[in-house]
Short mmCIF file of C-alpha atoms in Angstrom, two decimals:
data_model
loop_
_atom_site.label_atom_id
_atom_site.label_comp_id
_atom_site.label_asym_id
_atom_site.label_seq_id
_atom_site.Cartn_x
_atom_site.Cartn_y
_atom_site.Cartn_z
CA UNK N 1 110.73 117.81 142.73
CA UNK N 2 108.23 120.09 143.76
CA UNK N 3 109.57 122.78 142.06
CA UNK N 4 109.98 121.25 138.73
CA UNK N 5 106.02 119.88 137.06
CA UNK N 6 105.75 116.48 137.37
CA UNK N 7 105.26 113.57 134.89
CA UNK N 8 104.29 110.58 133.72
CA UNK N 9 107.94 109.89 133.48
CA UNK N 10 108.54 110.97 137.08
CA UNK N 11 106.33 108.77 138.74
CA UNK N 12 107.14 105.75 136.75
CA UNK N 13 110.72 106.05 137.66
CA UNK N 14 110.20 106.19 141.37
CA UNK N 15 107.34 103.71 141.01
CA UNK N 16 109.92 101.29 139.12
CA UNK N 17 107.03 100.66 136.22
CA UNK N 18 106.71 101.81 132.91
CA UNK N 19 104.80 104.88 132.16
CA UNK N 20 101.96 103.46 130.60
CA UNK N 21 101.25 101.35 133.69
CA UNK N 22 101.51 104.82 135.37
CA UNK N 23 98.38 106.06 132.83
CA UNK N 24 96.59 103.32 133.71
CA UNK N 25 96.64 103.46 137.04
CA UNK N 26 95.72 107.17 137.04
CA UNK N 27 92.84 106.83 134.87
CA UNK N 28 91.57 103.97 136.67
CA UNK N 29 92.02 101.40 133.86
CA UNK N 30 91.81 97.65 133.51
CA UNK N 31 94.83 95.49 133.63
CA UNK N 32 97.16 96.70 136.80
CA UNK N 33 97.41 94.71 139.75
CA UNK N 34 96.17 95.97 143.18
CA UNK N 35 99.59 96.93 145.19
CA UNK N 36 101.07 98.49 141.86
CA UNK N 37 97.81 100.75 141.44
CA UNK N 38 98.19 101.78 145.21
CA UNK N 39 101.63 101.75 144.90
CA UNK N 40 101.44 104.92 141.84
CA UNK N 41 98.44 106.39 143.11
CA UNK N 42 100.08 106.99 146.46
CA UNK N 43 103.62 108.63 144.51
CA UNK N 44 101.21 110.86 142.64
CA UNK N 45 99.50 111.91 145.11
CA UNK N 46 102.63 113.03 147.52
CA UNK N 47 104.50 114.46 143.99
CA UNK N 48 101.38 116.92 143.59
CA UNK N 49 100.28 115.41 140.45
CA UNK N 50 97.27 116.50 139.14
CA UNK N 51 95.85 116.29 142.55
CA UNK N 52 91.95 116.73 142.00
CA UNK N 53 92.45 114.04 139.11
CA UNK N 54 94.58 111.56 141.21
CA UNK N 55 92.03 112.19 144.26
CA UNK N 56 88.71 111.53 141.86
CA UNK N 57 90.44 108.34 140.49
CA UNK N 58 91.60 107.47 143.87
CA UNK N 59 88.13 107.06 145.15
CA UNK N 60 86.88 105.66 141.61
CA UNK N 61 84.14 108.60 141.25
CA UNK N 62 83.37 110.63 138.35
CA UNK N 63 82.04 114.33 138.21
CA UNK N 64 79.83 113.43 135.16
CA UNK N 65 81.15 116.90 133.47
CA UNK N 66 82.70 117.69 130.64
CA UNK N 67 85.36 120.22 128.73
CA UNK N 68 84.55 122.32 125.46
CA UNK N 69 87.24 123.95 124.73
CA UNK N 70 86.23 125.63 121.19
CA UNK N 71 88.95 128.78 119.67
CA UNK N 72 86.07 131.84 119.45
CA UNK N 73 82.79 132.15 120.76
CA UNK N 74 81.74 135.18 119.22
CA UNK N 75 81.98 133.00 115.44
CA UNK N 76 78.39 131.25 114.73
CA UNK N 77 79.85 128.12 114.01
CA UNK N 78 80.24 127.38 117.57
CA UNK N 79 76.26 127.86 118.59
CA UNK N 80 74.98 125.03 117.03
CA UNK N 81 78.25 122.78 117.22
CA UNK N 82 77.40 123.66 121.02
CA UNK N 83 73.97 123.07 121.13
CA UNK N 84 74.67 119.33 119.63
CA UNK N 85 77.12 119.27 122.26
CA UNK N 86 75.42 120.36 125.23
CA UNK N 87 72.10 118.59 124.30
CA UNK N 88 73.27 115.35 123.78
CA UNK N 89 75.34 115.82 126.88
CA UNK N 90 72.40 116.25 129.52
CA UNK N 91 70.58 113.33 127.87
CA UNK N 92 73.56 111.67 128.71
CA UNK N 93 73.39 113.05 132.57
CA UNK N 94 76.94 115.33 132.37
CA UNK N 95 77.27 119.10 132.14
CA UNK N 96 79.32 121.51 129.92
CA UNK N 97 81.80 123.55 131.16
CA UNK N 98 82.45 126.46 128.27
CA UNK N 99 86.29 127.71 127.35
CA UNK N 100 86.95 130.11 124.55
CA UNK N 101 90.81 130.40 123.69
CA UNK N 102 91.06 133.00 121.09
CA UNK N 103 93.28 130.37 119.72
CA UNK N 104 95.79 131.55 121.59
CA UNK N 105 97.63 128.03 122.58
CA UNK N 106 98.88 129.45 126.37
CA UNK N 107 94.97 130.35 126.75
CA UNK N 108 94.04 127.17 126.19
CA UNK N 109 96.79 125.33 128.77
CA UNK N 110 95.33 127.42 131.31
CA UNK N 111 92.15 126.38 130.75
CA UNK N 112 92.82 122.80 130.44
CA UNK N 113 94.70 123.44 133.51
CA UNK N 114 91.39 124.66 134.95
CA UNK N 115 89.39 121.81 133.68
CA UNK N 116 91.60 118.97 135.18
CA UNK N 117 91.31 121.18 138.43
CA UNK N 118 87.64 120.32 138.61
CA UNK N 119 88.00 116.87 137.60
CA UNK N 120 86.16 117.18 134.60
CA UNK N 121 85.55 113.56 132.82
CA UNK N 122 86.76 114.61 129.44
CA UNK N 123 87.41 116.83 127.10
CA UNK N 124 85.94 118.38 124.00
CA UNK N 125 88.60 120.23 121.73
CA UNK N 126 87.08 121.91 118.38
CA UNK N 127 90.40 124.39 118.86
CA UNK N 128 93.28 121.61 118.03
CA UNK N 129 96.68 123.70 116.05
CA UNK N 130 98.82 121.14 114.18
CA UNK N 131 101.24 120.80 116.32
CA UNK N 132 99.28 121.13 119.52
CA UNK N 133 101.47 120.38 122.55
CA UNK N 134 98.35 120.68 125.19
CA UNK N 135 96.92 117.72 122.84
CA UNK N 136 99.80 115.28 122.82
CA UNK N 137 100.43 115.87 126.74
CA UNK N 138 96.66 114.76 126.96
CA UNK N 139 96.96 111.84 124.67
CA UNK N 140 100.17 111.02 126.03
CA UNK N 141 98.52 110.51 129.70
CA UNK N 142 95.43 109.19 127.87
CA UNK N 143 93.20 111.52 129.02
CA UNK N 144 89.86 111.49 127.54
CA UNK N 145 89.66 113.91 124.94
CA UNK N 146 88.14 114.24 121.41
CA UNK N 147 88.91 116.19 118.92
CA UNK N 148 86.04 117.95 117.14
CA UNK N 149 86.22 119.77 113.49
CA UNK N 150 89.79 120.53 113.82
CA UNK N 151 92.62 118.00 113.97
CA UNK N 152 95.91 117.50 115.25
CA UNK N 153 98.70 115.92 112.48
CA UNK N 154 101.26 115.69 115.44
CA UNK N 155 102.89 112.31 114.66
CA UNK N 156 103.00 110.44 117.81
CA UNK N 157 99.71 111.01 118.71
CA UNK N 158 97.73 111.37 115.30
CA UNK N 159 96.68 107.64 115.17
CA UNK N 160 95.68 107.89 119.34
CA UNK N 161 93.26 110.47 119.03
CA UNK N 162 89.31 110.39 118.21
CA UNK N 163 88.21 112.54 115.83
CA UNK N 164 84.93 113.84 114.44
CA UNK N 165 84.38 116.89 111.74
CA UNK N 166 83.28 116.99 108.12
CA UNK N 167 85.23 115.94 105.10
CA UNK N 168 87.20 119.36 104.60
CA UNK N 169 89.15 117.86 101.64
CA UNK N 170 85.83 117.17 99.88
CA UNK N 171 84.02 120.55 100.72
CA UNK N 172 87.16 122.59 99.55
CA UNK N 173 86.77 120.55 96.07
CA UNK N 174 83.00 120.94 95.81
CA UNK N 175 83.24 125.06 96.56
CA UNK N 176 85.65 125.78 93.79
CA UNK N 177 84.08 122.81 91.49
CA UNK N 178 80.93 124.84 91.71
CA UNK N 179 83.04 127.89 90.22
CA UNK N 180 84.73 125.86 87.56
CA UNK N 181 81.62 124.55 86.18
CA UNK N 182 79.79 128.00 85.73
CA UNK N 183 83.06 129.25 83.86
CA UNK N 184 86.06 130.72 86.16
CA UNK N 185 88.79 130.00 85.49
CA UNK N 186 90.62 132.77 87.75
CA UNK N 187 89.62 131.74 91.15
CA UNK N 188 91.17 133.28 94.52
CA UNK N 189 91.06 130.96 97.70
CA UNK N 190 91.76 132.34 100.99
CA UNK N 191 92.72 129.93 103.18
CA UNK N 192 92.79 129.51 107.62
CA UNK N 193 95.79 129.83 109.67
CA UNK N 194 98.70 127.31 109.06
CA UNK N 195 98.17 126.46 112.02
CA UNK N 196 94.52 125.01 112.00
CA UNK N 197 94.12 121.47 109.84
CA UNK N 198 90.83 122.76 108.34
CA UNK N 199 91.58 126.13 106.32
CA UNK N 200 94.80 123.33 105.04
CA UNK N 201 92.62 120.90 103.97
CA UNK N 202 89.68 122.85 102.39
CA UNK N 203 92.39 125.01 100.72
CA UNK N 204 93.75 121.35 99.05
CA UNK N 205 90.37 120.49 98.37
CA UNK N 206 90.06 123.72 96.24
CA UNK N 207 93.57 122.61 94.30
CA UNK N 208 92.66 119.21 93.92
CA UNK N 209 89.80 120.55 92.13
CA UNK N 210 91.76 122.95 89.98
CA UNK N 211 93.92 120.37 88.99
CA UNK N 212 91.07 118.06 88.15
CA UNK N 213 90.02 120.47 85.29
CA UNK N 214 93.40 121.70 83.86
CA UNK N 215 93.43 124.56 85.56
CA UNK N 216 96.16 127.11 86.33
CA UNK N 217 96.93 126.75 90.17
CA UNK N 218 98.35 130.58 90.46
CA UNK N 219 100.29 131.34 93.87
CA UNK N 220 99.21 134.86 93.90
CA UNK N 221 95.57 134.15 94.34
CA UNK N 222 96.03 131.98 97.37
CA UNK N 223 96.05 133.98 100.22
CA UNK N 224 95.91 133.31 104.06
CA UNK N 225 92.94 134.21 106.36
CA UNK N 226 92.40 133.08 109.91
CA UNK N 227 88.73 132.64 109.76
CA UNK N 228 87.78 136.60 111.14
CA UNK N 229 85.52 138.23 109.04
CA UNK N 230 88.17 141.42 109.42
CA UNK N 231 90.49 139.09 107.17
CA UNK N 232 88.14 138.24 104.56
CA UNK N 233 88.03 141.97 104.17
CA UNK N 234 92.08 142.60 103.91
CA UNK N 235 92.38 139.68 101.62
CA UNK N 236 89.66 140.30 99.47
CA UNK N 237 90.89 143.88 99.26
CA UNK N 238 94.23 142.43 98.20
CA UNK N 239 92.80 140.47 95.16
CA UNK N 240 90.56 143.81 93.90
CA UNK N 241 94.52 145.85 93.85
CA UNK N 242 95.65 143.12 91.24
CA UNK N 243 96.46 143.78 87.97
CA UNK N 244 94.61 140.78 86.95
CA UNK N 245 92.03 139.57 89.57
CA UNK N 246 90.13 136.63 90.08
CA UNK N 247 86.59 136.40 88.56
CA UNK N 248 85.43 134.59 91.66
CA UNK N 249 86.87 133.76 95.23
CA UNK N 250 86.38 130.60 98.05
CA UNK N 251 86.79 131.99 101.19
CA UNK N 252 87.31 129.08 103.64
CA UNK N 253 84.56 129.66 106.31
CA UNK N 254 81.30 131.94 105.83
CA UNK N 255 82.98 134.53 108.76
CA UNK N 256 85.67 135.75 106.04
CA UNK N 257 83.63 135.08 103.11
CA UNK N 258 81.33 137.85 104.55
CA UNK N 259 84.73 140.14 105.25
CA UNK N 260 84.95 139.79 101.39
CA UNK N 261 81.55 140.28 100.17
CA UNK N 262 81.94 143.95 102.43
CA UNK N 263 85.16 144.73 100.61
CA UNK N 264 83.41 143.99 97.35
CA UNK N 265 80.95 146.12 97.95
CA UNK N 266 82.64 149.01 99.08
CA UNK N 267 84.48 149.04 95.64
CA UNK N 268 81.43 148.56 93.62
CA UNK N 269 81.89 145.15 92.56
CA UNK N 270 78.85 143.44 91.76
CA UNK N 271 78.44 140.12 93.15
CA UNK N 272 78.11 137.69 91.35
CA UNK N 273 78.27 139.29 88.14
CA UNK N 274 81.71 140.78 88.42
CA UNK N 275 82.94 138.51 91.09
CA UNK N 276 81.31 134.99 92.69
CA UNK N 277 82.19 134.16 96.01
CA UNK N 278 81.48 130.75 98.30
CA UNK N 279 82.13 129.98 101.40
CA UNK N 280 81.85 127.27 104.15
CA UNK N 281 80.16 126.03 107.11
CA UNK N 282 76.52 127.77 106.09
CA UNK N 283 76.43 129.58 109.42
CA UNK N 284 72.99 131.51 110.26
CA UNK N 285 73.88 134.90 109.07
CA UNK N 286 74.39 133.25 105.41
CA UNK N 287 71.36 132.69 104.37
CA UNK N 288 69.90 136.48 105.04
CA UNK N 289 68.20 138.32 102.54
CA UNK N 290 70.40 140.38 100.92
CA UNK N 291 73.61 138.15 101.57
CA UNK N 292 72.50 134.44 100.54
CA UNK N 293 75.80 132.83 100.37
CA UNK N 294 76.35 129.97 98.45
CA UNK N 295 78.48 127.89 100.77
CA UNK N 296 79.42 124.47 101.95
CA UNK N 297 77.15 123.16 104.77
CA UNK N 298 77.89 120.95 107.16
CA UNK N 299 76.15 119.06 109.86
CA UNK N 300 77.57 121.07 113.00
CA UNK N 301 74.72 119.67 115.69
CA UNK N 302 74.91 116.11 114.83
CA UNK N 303 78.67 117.05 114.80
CA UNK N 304 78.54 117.59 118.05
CA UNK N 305 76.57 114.84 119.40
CA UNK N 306 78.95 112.51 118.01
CA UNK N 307 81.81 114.01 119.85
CA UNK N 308 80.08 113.74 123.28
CA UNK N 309 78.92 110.33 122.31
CA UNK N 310 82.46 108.86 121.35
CA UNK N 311 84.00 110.78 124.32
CA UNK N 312 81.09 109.16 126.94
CA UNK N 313 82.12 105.98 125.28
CA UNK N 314 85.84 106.26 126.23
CA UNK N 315 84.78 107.79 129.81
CA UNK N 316 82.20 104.96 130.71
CA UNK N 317 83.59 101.22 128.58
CA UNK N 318 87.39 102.65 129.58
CA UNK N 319 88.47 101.32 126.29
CA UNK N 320 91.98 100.47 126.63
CA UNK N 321 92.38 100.33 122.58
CA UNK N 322 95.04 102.85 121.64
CA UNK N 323 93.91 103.46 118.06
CA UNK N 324 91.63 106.73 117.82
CA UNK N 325 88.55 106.35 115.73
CA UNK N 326 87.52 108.97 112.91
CA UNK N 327 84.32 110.05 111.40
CA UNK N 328 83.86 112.23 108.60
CA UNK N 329 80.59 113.47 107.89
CA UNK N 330 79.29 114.42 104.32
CA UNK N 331 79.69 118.21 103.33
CA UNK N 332 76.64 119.52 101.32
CA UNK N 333 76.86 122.53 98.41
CA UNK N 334 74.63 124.77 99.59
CA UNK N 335 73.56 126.69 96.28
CA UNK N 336 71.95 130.40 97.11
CA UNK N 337 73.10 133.96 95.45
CA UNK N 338 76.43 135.06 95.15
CA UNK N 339 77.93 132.68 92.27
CA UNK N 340 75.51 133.22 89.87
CA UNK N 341 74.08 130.03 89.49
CA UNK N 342 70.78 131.55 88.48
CA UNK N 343 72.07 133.56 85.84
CA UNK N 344 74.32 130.63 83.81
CA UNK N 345 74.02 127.41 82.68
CA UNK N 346 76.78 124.79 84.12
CA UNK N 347 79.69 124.68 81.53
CA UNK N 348 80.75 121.34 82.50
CA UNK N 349 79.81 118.02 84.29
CA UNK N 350 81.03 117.25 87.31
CA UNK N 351 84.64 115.51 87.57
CA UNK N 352 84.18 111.62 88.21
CA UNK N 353 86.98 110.82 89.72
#
């Protein structure tokens, strides 16, 4: 057994319980009679599972510290999502222990791994893929986690899971309703990695929207990023080599829309009177002189004092409810520069759904 990783499953069998019981017991919850709760802590503990998480539980003590485990730290998004975080956290009375994955998915198990080491109370995840399999082991135990700004659609954990971020189906509409209704009709979207639920979800928003007014949903001109400014820049290179190009473009974060307003530049193309462009998020560097990026804002610090407020929640009550709760917060059009708003009238009203 000890060189194989244990389980849930493990423990449960030897314990003669089901594996749920098992969670329980390990995170200390409500429910469980005495002798069985002995009974599993003491098989964890000679297994080698999770040992600085069996010990803390053993002795019923918390570190009052928790994980943020975000995908780049370089990308502005992430300062003021973490100031949210970390401010809300010491008025709480825990501390934030910082991971940066690269979202690289083996990064971020050994970092996880590293956070459970240190008995950290919970964990803050704003770097979730799809399909995460570090997110449904963690739900599966239920561990307390959140998930912050990016989601996981795995279905056997989806409807476990809490969940904070902005509406990213609404924001992707409102970016390339604001291009409809000053005239384009040819617009180019470049979307985030498959893997990551928001670039998927702003890039339907930006259909939905398109569909909404009749207009031509073209294949061609939507393209896949993964929220670097350096792809911005390939893929808004791509859409100036067209035959036929798009008059404007909805670059899913402000990091790549900046990679395409360089690219546009470096070709001559006047923005926004050749081409518009919008992006999303409204990080700092958008609103310089010189750039002023019309974008999609959203509320990144109260963002993250949500997340650390659910996540105390679950850490402190111990809710044993398995539903996860969701909140969606409000994305704003953020109206500045590059689309031309200045220089046109609106052609249209907005679509009432």
């Amino acid at each position: 057994m000890m060189n194989k990783k244990v389980n849930i499953k493990d423990i449960a069998r030897l314990a003669n319980v089901s594996h749920t019981t098992v969670s329980r017991a390990l995170n200390n919850k409500s429910r469980i009679r005495k002798e069985t709760r002995e009974k599993i802590l003491s098989i964890a503990k000679e297994l080698g599972y999770r040992p600085n998480f069996v010990a803390r539980s053993l002795v019923m003590k918390r570190t009052k510290t928790l994980g943020l485990v975000i995908t780049n730290i370089a990308n502005p998004f992430y300062t003021e999502l973490a100031q949210g975080i970390e401010k809300t956290a010491t008025k709480l009375g825990y501390s934030i222990i910082l991971c940066s994955t690269q979202s690289d998915i083996s990064t971020e198990k050994q970092y996880i791994e590293m956070l459970r080491s240190k008995g950290v109370d919970g964990i803050i995840f704003s770097s979730a893929h799809m399909e995460d399999p570090n997110i449904v082991e963690l739900a599966e135990e239920e561990f307390p986690i959140i998930l912050v700004n990016r989601r996981t659609y795995h279905p056997t954990v989806k409807e476990k899971i809490d969940y904070v971020g902005v509406d990213n189906l609404h924001g992707g509409f409102l970016a390339v309703e604001h291009l409809i209704r000053l005239g384009h009709k040819r617009i180019g979207v470049i979307g985030g990695s498959v893997e990551s639920s928001v670039g998927l979800e702003r890039l339907e928003g930006g259909k939905k929207a398109l569909q909404a007014y009749g207009l031509e949903q073209r294949n061609d001109y939507f393209l896949e990023g993964n929220f670097l400014k350096r792809s911005g820049y390939h893929r808004g290179k791509e859409f100036l080599k067209m035959a036929v190009m798009p008059t404007a473009i909805f670059a899913t974060n402000d990091y790549m829309a900046l990679g395409v307003y360089q690219a546009l530049l470096e070709e001559r193309i006047r923005i926004p009177e050749d081409v518009a462009l919008v992006g999303f998020n409204d990080i700092e560097f958008s609103s310089m002189k010189g750039i002023e990026l019309t974008t999609i804002g959203q509320k990144k610090f109260e963002m993250g004092a949500i997340a650390v407020e659910m996540l105390v929640d679950r850490i402190e009550k111990k809710d044993d409810k398995l539903s996860g709760r969701e909140v969606f917060l409000e994305p704003e059009l953020i109206i500045r520069k590059t689309c031309g708003f200045y220089l046109k009238k609106y052609q249209r009203e907005p679509h009432k759904p």
